[in-house]
Every structure is written in C-alpha cells, then in structure tokens.
mmCIF file of C-alpha atoms in Angstrom:
data_model
loop_
_atom_site.group_PDB
_atom_site.id
_atom_site.type_symbol
_atom_site.label_atom_id
_atom_site.label_comp_id
_atom_site.label_asym_id
_atom_site.label_seq_id
_atom_site.Cartn_x
_atom_site.Cartn_y
_atom_site.Cartn_z
ATOM 1 C CA MET Z 1 0.002 -0.041 0.018
ATOM 2 C CA GLU Z 2 1.399 3.361 -1.006
ATOM 3 C CA TYR Z 3 1.408 6.414 1.307
ATOM 4 C CA PRO Z 4 2.478 9.311 -0.713
ATOM 5 C CA TRP Z 5 3.621 12.287 1.104
ATOM 6 C CA PHE Z 6 1.863 14.944 -1.042
ATOM 7 C CA GLU Z 7 -0.944 15.614 -3.498
ATOM 8 C CA LEU Z 8 -0.297 18.147 -6.151
ATOM 9 C CA GLN Z 9 -2.845 20.980 -6.327
ATOM 10 C CA GLU Z 10 -3.107 23.384 -9.406
ATOM 11 C CA ASN Z 11 -4.851 26.738 -9.561
ATOM 12 C CA SER Z 12 -7.053 25.784 -6.644
ATOM 13 C CA ALA Z 13 -8.497 28.176 -3.912
ATOM 14 C CA ASP Z 14 -9.514 25.037 -1.874
ATOM 15 C CA ILE Z 15 -7.342 25.039 1.227
ATOM 16 C CA THR Z 16 -6.970 22.716 4.162
ATOM 17 C CA GLN Z 17 -4.479 21.630 6.942
ATOM 18 C CA GLY Z 18 -1.160 20.715 5.493
ATOM 19 C CA ASP Z 19 -1.453 22.938 2.395
ATOM 20 C CA ILE Z 20 1.867 24.759 1.471
ATOM 21 C CA VAL Z 21 1.283 28.435 0.657
ATOM 22 C CA LEU Z 22 4.046 30.493 -0.847
ATOM 23 C CA ASN Z 23 4.708 34.332 -0.922
ATOM 24 C CA CYS Z 24 1.803 35.153 1.453
ATOM 25 C CA PRO Z 25 1.978 38.914 2.387
ATOM 26 C CA VAL Z 26 1.590 39.667 6.035
ATOM 27 C CA PRO Z 27 1.488 43.149 7.410
ATOM 28 C CA ILE Z 28 3.761 43.954 10.270
ATOM 29 C CA LEU Z 29 2.803 47.119 12.011
ATOM 30 C CA LYS Z 30 5.450 49.600 12.981
ATOM 31 C CA GLU Z 31 3.454 52.003 15.145
ATOM 32 C CA PHE Z 32 0.726 51.027 17.618
ATOM 33 C CA ASP Z 33 -0.872 54.097 18.769
ATOM 34 C CA ILE Z 34 -3.890 53.647 16.524
ATOM 35 C CA THR Z 35 -7.052 55.267 17.556
ATOM 36 C CA GLU Z 36 -8.646 57.279 14.641
ATOM 37 C CA PRO Z 37 -10.344 55.689 11.605
ATOM 38 C CA GLY Z 38 -8.564 56.728 8.449
ATOM 39 C CA GLN Z 39 -5.306 57.288 10.311
ATOM 40 C CA ASN Z 40 -2.158 56.667 8.372
ATOM 41 C CA VAL Z 41 -0.116 53.775 9.938
ATOM 42 C CA GLN Z 42 3.350 52.766 9.023
ATOM 43 C CA ALA Z 43 3.794 49.090 8.277
ATOM 44 C CA GLU Z 44 6.118 46.578 6.537
ATOM 45 C CA ILE Z 45 5.061 43.627 4.444
ATOM 46 C CA ALA Z 46 6.659 40.388 5.110
ATOM 47 C CA THR Z 47 6.012 37.741 2.535
ATOM 48 C CA ILE Z 48 6.131 34.242 4.091
ATOM 49 C CA ASP Z 49 6.265 30.756 2.978
ATOM 50 C CA GLY Z 50 4.018 28.738 5.146
ATOM 51 C CA ILE Z 51 2.087 25.590 5.892
ATOM 52 C CA ILE Z 52 -1.484 25.689 7.102
ATOM 53 C CA LEU Z 53 -1.909 24.374 10.553
ATOM 54 C CA THR Z 54 -5.628 25.376 11.149
ATOM 55 C CA GLN Z 55 -7.643 22.082 11.519
ATOM 56 C CA ALA Z 56 -9.243 20.763 8.270
ATOM 57 C CA CYS Z 57 -12.833 20.636 9.718
ATOM 58 C CA ASP Z 58 -12.605 24.127 11.089
ATOM 59 C CA ILE Z 59 -11.741 25.519 7.614
ATOM 60 C CA ALA Z 60 -14.409 23.183 5.789
ATOM 61 C CA ASN Z 61 -17.167 24.211 8.213
ATOM 62 C CA LYS Z 62 -16.172 27.905 8.097
ATOM 63 C CA LYS Z 63 -15.513 28.054 11.849
ATOM 64 C CA VAL Z 64 -12.709 30.304 11.496
ATOM 65 C CA ASP Z 65 -12.060 33.730 9.930
ATOM 66 C CA ASN Z 66 -8.314 33.412 9.986
ATOM 67 C CA ILE Z 67 -5.792 30.688 8.997
ATOM 68 C CA ILE Z 68 -2.734 29.816 11.092
ATOM 69 C CA LEU Z 69 0.413 29.551 8.947
ATOM 70 C CA CYS Z 70 3.619 28.382 10.217
ATOM 71 C CA ALA Z 71 6.808 29.505 8.399
ATOM 72 C CA ILE Z 72 8.745 27.005 6.378
ATOM 73 C CA THR Z 73 12.245 27.076 5.122
ATOM 74 C CA ALA Z 74 13.695 25.042 2.348
ATOM 75 C CA LYS Z 75 16.434 22.626 3.427
ATOM 76 C CA SER Z 76 18.934 24.336 1.182
ATOM 77 C CA ASP Z 77 18.141 27.700 2.635
ATOM 78 C CA PHE Z 78 18.264 26.265 6.135
ATOM 79 C CA GLU Z 79 21.696 24.904 5.475
ATOM 80 C CA GLN Z 80 22.902 28.261 4.304
ATOM 81 C CA ILE Z 81 21.558 29.933 7.274
ATOM 82 C CA GLN Z 82 23.472 27.493 9.452
ATOM 83 C CA ARG Z 83 26.610 28.130 7.550
ATOM 84 C CA ASN Z 84 26.211 31.795 7.978
ATOM 85 C CA GLN Z 85 25.912 31.199 11.767
ATOM 86 C CA GLY Z 86 29.323 29.534 11.599
ATOM 87 C CA ARG Z 87 28.340 25.876 11.619
ATOM 88 C CA ASN Z 88 30.314 23.234 9.729
ATOM 89 C CA GLU Z 89 28.801 20.545 7.511
ATOM 90 C CA LYS Z 90 29.049 17.911 10.097
ATOM 91 C CA GLU Z 91 27.117 19.949 12.612
ATOM 92 C CA ILE Z 92 24.447 20.861 9.981
ATOM 93 C CA LYS Z 93 23.959 17.305 9.035
ATOM 94 C CA LYS Z 94 23.673 16.320 12.846
ATOM 95 C CA ASN Z 95 21.068 19.107 13.295
ATOM 96 C CA ILE Z 96 18.942 18.067 10.470
ATOM 97 C CA GLU Z 97 19.062 14.389 11.688
ATOM 98 C CA GLY Z 98 18.007 15.650 15.082
ATOM 99 C CA ILE Z 99 14.980 17.380 13.495
ATOM 100 C CA ILE Z 100 14.035 14.156 11.651
ATOM 101 C CA LYS Z 101 14.102 12.235 15.036
ATOM 102 C CA GLY Z 102 11.908 14.712 16.740
ATOM 103 C CA GLN Z 103 14.611 15.903 19.105
ATOM 104 C CA GLN Z 104 13.965 19.656 18.400
ATOM 105 C CA ASN Z 105 10.569 20.544 19.846
ATOM 106 C CA ALA Z 106 10.103 23.718 17.785
ATOM 107 C CA LEU Z 107 11.073 22.255 14.408
ATOM 108 C CA HIS Z 108 9.593 19.660 12.077
ATOM 109 C CA ILE Z 109 10.682 18.459 8.630
ATOM 110 C CA ILE Z 110 8.592 17.245 5.778
ATOM 111 C CA ASN Z 111 9.749 15.210 2.676
ATOM 112 C CA GLU Z 112 11.002 16.476 -0.675
ATOM 113 C CA TYR Z 113 8.817 16.101 -3.776
ATOM 114 C CA LYS Z 114 9.943 15.238 -7.245
ATOM 115 C CA SER Z 115 7.967 14.542 -10.412
ATOM 116 C CA GLU Z 116 8.173 15.595 -14.054
ATOM 117 C CA GLU Z 117 5.911 18.550 -13.772
ATOM 118 C CA PHE Z 118 6.941 19.830 -10.400
ATOM 119 C CA SER Z 119 9.587 19.513 -7.640
ATOM 120 C CA GLN Z 120 9.978 20.845 -4.126
ATOM 121 C CA ASP Z 121 12.901 20.690 -1.515
ATOM 122 C CA TYR Z 122 12.576 19.317 1.917
ATOM 123 C CA TYR Z 123 10.888 21.931 4.107
ATOM 124 C CA ILE Z 124 11.684 22.644 7.857
ATOM 125 C CA ILE Z 125 8.738 23.963 9.742
ATOM 126 C CA ASN Z 126 9.415 26.350 12.624
ATOM 127 C CA PHE Z 127 6.475 26.315 15.202
ATOM 128 C CA LYS Z 128 7.983 29.429 16.835
ATOM 129 C CA ASP Z 129 7.225 31.471 13.731
ATOM 130 C CA ILE Z 130 3.432 31.714 13.378
ATOM 131 C CA PHE Z 131 1.239 34.000 11.389
ATOM 132 C CA SER Z 132 -2.483 34.580 11.117
ATOM 133 C CA VAL Z 133 -3.896 35.206 7.754
ATOM 134 C CA PRO Z 134 -7.559 35.916 6.747
ATOM 135 C CA VAL Z 135 -9.165 32.838 5.153
ATOM 136 C CA GLU Z 136 -9.980 34.696 1.903
ATOM 137 C CA ILE Z 137 -6.505 36.057 1.469
ATOM 138 C CA ALA Z 138 -5.019 32.460 2.087
ATOM 139 C CA ARG Z 139 -7.394 31.129 -0.584
ATOM 140 C CA GLU Z 140 -6.429 33.811 -2.992
ATOM 141 C CA ILE Z 141 -2.800 33.395 -2.507
ATOM 142 C CA ALA Z 142 -2.970 29.611 -2.721
ATOM 143 C CA LYS Z 143 -4.814 29.938 -6.101
ATOM 144 C CA ARG Z 144 -2.193 32.309 -7.463
ATOM 145 C CA ASN Z 145 0.654 29.803 -6.384
ATOM 146 C CA GLY Z 146 -0.604 27.669 -9.315
ATOM 147 C CA LYS Z 147 1.068 24.341 -8.761
ATOM 148 C CA ARG Z 148 1.433 23.688 -5.070
ATOM 149 C CA LEU Z 149 1.610 20.711 -2.613
ATOM 150 C CA ARG Z 150 -0.822 19.378 -0.043
ATOM 151 C CA LEU Z 151 0.628 17.213 2.768
ATOM 152 C CA CYS Z 152 -1.246 13.796 2.950
ATOM 153 C CA PRO Z 153 -2.252 11.809 5.908
ATOM 154 C CA PRO Z 154 -0.753 10.487 8.110
ATOM 155 C CA TYR Z 155 2.154 12.877 7.586
ATOM 156 C CA ARG Z 156 -0.371 15.839 8.114
ATOM 157 C CA GLU Z 157 -1.579 14.522 11.339
ATOM 158 C CA HIS Z 158 2.079 13.776 12.419
ATOM 159 C CA LEU Z 159 2.741 17.491 11.849
ATOM 160 C CA SER Z 160 -0.352 18.514 13.773
ATOM 161 C CA GLN Z 161 0.768 16.326 16.697
ATOM 162 C CA ALA Z 162 4.260 17.898 16.682
ATOM 163 C CA PHE Z 163 2.729 21.274 16.688
ATOM 164 C CA ALA Z 164 0.492 20.409 19.709
ATOM 165 C CA ARG Z 165 3.317 18.772 21.480
ATOM 166 C CA TYR Z 166 5.447 22.063 21.189
ATOM 167 C CA PHE Z 167 2.549 24.111 22.700
ATOM 168 C CA MET Z 168 1.579 21.747 25.426
ATOM 169 C CA ARG Z 169 5.127 21.690 27.089
ATOM 170 C CA VAL Z 170 5.149 22.464 30.753
ATOM 171 C CA GLY Z 171 8.178 23.558 32.548
ATOM 172 C CA LEU Z 172 8.339 22.484 36.221
ATOM 173 C CA PRO Z 173 9.633 24.870 38.837
ATOM 174 C CA ILE Z 174 11.250 22.211 40.757
ATOM 175 C CA ASN Z 175 12.374 19.317 38.705
ATOM 176 C CA ILE Z 176 13.292 15.782 39.974
ATOM 177 C CA GLN Z 177 16.947 15.338 40.982
ATOM 178 C CA ILE Z 178 17.967 11.697 41.736
ATOM 179 C CA SER Z 179 20.804 11.728 44.321
ATOM 180 C CA ASP Z 180 23.214 8.878 44.091
ATOM 181 C CA MET E 1 -23.010 2.908 55.554
ATOM 182 C CA SER E 2 -25.104 5.704 56.774
ATOM 183 C CA GLN E 3 -28.669 5.819 56.010
ATOM 184 C CA GLU E 4 -29.660 8.679 53.828
ATOM 185 C CA GLN E 5 -32.971 9.776 52.338
ATOM 186 C CA LEU E 6 -33.276 12.506 49.744
ATOM 187 C CA GLY E 7 -36.173 14.548 48.646
ATOM 188 C CA MET E 8 -38.221 13.308 45.687
ATOM 189 C CA LYS E 9 -40.035 15.262 43.011
ATOM 190 C CA LYS E 10 -42.961 13.670 41.175
ATOM 191 C CA ILE E 11 -42.524 14.121 37.426
ATOM 192 C CA SER E 12 -46.289 14.473 36.461
ATOM 193 C CA SER E 13 -45.672 15.389 32.894
ATOM 194 C CA ILE E 14 -43.946 11.950 32.445
ATOM 195 C CA GLY E 15 -46.406 10.186 34.604
ATOM 196 C CA PHE E 16 -44.269 8.218 36.980
ATOM 197 C CA VAL E 17 -42.702 8.706 40.205
ATOM 198 C CA ALA E 18 -38.991 8.499 40.675
ATOM 199 C CA ALA E 19 -37.761 6.801 43.731
ATOM 200 C CA PHE E 20 -34.511 6.027 45.238
ATOM 201 C CA GLY E 21 -33.030 5.279 48.599
ATOM 202 C CA LEU E 22 -30.112 3.953 50.523
ATOM 203 C CA ILE E 23 -30.971 1.488 53.029
ATOM 204 C CA THR E 24 -28.735 0.293 55.810
ATOM 205 C CA MET E 25 -28.149 -3.421 55.500
ATOM 206 C CA SER E 26 -29.952 -4.952 58.269
ATOM 207 C CA SER E 27 -31.436 -8.393 59.261
ATOM 208 C CA SER E 28 -34.869 -6.691 59.987
ATOM 209 C CA ILE E 29 -35.475 -6.366 56.311
ATOM 210 C CA SER E 30 -37.368 -9.460 55.610
ATOM 211 C CA SER E 31 -40.066 -8.755 52.998
ATOM 212 C CA GLN E 32 -40.002 -7.640 49.425
ATOM 213 C CA SER E 33 -40.829 -3.981 49.371
ATOM 214 C CA ILE E 34 -40.468 -1.059 47.085
ATOM 215 C CA THR E 35 -39.071 1.958 48.738
ATOM 216 C CA THR E 36 -40.357 5.381 47.644
ATOM 217 C CA MET E 37 -38.343 8.187 48.700
ATOM 218 C CA ASN E 38 -37.555 11.783 47.803
ATOM 219 C CA ILE E 39 -34.846 12.388 45.415
ATOM 220 C CA MET E 40 -32.901 15.239 43.943
ATOM 221 C CA PRO E 41 -34.688 15.742 40.533
ATOM 222 C CA ASN E 42 -31.408 16.886 38.898
ATOM 223 C CA TYR E 43 -29.857 13.528 39.282
ATOM 224 C CA TYR E 44 -32.174 10.671 38.790
ATOM 225 C CA HIS E 45 -34.791 10.077 36.151
ATOM 226 C CA GLU E 46 -36.083 6.828 37.609
ATOM 227 C CA ALA E 47 -34.949 4.738 40.346
ATOM 228 C CA HIS E 48 -36.257 1.611 42.134
ATOM 229 C CA ASN E 49 -35.250 -0.059 45.311
ATOM 230 C CA TYR E 50 -36.173 -3.578 46.030
ATOM 231 C CA SER E 51 -35.362 -5.315 49.184
ATOM 232 C CA LEU E 52 -35.810 -9.213 49.010
ATOM 233 C CA ASN E 53 -36.425 -11.880 51.447
ATOM 234 C CA ASP E 54 -32.868 -12.775 51.933
ATOM 235 C CA SER E 55 -32.017 -9.207 52.916
ATOM 236 C CA THR E 56 -30.219 -8.406 49.756
ATOM 237 C CA VAL E 57 -30.903 -5.023 48.290
ATOM 238 C CA CYS E 58 -31.066 -4.236 44.630
ATOM 239 C CA ASN E 59 -30.970 -0.815 43.400
ATOM 240 C CA SER E 60 -31.298 0.434 39.872
ATOM 241 C CA SER E 61 -31.423 3.878 38.485
ATOM 242 C CA MET E 62 -31.495 5.662 35.199
ATOM 243 C CA LEU E 63 -29.808 8.819 34.800
ATOM 244 C CA SER E 64 -31.789 11.744 33.365
ATOM 245 C CA ARG E 65 -30.751 13.149 30.124
ATOM 246 C CA GLN E 66 -29.213 16.062 31.755
ATOM 247 C CA ALA E 67 -27.920 16.346 35.375
ATOM 248 C CA VAL E 68 -26.209 19.067 37.434
ATOM 249 C CA GLY E 69 -22.634 19.237 36.564
ATOM 250 C CA ASP E 70 -22.982 17.959 32.878
ATOM 251 C CA ILE E 71 -20.963 19.893 30.386
ATOM 252 C CA VAL E 72 -23.587 20.952 27.843
ATOM 253 C CA SER E 73 -22.430 21.363 24.249
ATOM 254 C CA MET E 74 -23.633 24.810 23.001
ATOM 255 C CA GLU E 75 -22.527 24.117 19.610
ATOM 256 C CA LYS E 76 -25.868 23.320 18.071
ATOM 257 C CA ARG E 77 -27.733 26.035 19.987
ATOM 258 C CA SER E 78 -25.693 29.022 18.992
ATOM 259 C CA ASP E 79 -22.342 29.757 17.599
ATOM 260 C CA PHE E 80 -20.226 31.933 19.913
ATOM 261 C CA VAL E 81 -18.544 34.532 17.807
ATOM 262 C CA GLN E 82 -15.756 36.615 19.222
ATOM 263 C CA GLN E 83 -16.381 40.235 18.119
ATOM 264 C CA HIS E 84 -13.222 42.236 17.814
ATOM 265 C CA GLU E 85 -13.255 46.070 17.598
ATOM 266 C CA LYS E 86 -12.067 47.130 14.269
ATOM 267 C CA ILE E 87 -10.793 50.465 12.998
ATOM 268 C CA LYS E 88 -10.226 51.114 9.289
ATOM 269 C CA VAL E 89 -6.818 52.725 8.690
ATOM 270 C CA ASN E 90 -4.450 53.504 5.754
ATOM 271 C CA LEU E 91 -1.245 51.510 5.779
ATOM 272 C CA GLU E 92 1.900 53.227 4.627
ATOM 273 C CA ILE E 93 4.085 50.443 3.464
ATOM 274 C CA THR E 94 7.701 51.334 4.118
ATOM 275 C CA LYS E 95 9.181 48.024 3.218
ATOM 276 C CA ILE E 96 8.545 44.771 1.606
ATOM 277 C CA THR E 97 10.811 41.788 2.501
ATOM 278 C CA LYS E 98 11.019 37.999 2.253
ATOM 279 C CA HIS E 99 10.585 36.544 5.801
ATOM 280 C CA ILE E 100 13.499 34.357 7.078
ATOM 281 C CA SER E 101 13.002 32.293 10.154
ATOM 282 C CA ASN E 102 15.319 32.378 13.192
ATOM 283 C CA PHE E 103 16.505 28.899 14.228
ATOM 284 C CA ASP E 104 17.591 28.474 17.836
ATOM 285 C CA PHE E 105 18.856 24.981 18.445
ATOM 286 C CA GLU E 106 18.177 23.408 21.869
ATOM 287 C CA GLU E 107 21.229 21.561 22.894
ATOM 288 C CA GLU E 108 19.474 19.530 25.492
ATOM 289 C CA TYR E 109 16.689 17.691 23.848
ATOM 290 C CA GLU E 110 13.870 15.284 24.764
ATOM 291 C CA GLU E 111 14.122 11.732 23.502
ATOM 292 C CA ILE E 112 10.808 10.574 21.983
#
C-alpha cells in the first residue's frame, strides 16, 4: 500500500490543513498608537512561505475567520543559514538528523517532492514562527501559487501532533533530581 | 454505611414517580418491598429500590438526560462569535521583505 507524502494541487483556492502556501503577504505594524479611523499607519510587508496548521474541519465548516500559517524554510536555505551562523557541514547534518528524529521541539521536517511537472525541496517548519492570515487572503494566494503541494495523511496528522506537542510543554519549577 | 434519604419530586408530565433510597443493610429487612423516597430531581430520572427476603438489596437507576454538573455542548444552539473592535486605517508600506525564520537549536533535547 502506498502512502504518498503529497498531493499536487493546481490553480485551486481550496485550502486545508497541510497545504503549502508560498509568498503570502503579512503586514507587520511599525506603530501601535492607533485610535482614529482613516489614520495613516506605518507598516512593513513580510512575504512568508508557510504551511497551514488550522484544522481541516474548522476550515471546511467555516468556523474560523483566520488561518494559522507556520513559516517553512527549504532545506537548502536552512543549510545556508546554518553556515552563516558558523556551523560546519557535520554540525548541519547532525542538526537535520535531530529534527528528523523529533529531538527539536520547535522544528519539524517534511519530505521533498519530485515529479516531471513539479519539484520541491525538503521543508523545515518552525513552530516558533506563526502567522495569522484571513481565510480569503489565504485562498487567493493559494490559487495564485498555481502548482502547489498538499501534505497527505498521516504525515499531516504527524505534523499537527508535533505542533500540539510544542505548545503543550510544561516547565516544572522544581524538577526531580535523583541523588546517588 | 449511613442511611440517607433524599427529597423526591414527582414528574407529573412523564407520569411516573422517581424513587431512590439508600438502606442500611439489616436483618430486619425481611419482606419484598419497594421504597419510595424523595430524590434530587436533577440527578435521577427513575429509580427503584427492592429489598428481598434474603436481605439483599437491589438498586437500579437511570440517569436523566441532563444532570447538574454535565458539560452541555452549546454548539448546536448557537455559535459563539468573538467580536473584535475594528478600525479602518491606511497602511503606509515602508518596506517589503522576504521573511526568514530564526532557528535556535536546543542543545538539550527530549528523547521521544
């Protein structure tokens, strides 16, 4: 029985949990004293590559106005970032292996995709980097992406579980110390 | 076991009386009997108490559809919608950049 990682979507505004959405514009406000309608407010636009984490049923049943997107980074870009931080190739490889094994709570990795018509690198998902985007904006951007990938079960649920695990951590004020 | 009797409410619309009681186990209980007692209406829909010749006591009860303490789903009744205050403003876009994530690696990790 085959369990493909991804399903290819094309020119579709239909979105669900596990959908990869590229170049989504998100406003970052630079001033916060906002009181008057029509006021001019300075902002920057960050275009993010993200993966949808909002539950599929919530999107389908229109229970949400905004979609949660978690920032994703291509493995090749991630490796370059690591090199810029002064890490050598052996350390970079060890870090990626640690992410695959689930040893980094805030990070998750998904497989690459290769076919004749479309290809995509491995992506590293950063649970510390979360954005909220209106549903209609997400749909429009997804459609404009043209060919894009949708993470399939059970890899989608595996991602969702890792996300939940990151947020449900509890730090104890006094941990257990076993004396010899 | 302490003996306890609770108030009972007759549910006339349904047409039967709910009854329940706790009876101290005693050798003086010798005849078959049905005990009718008052009961908290929020907890029991129907209850019967039988005491048999051999002093065993059989209790049966059926919980009502809803009792105090139940967590009732409000989903079907109404959708709670959080209303946020909104102000329409004009955004002055000063910069457009490609977002790059920061990666902080945790040296101590949790084995899964």
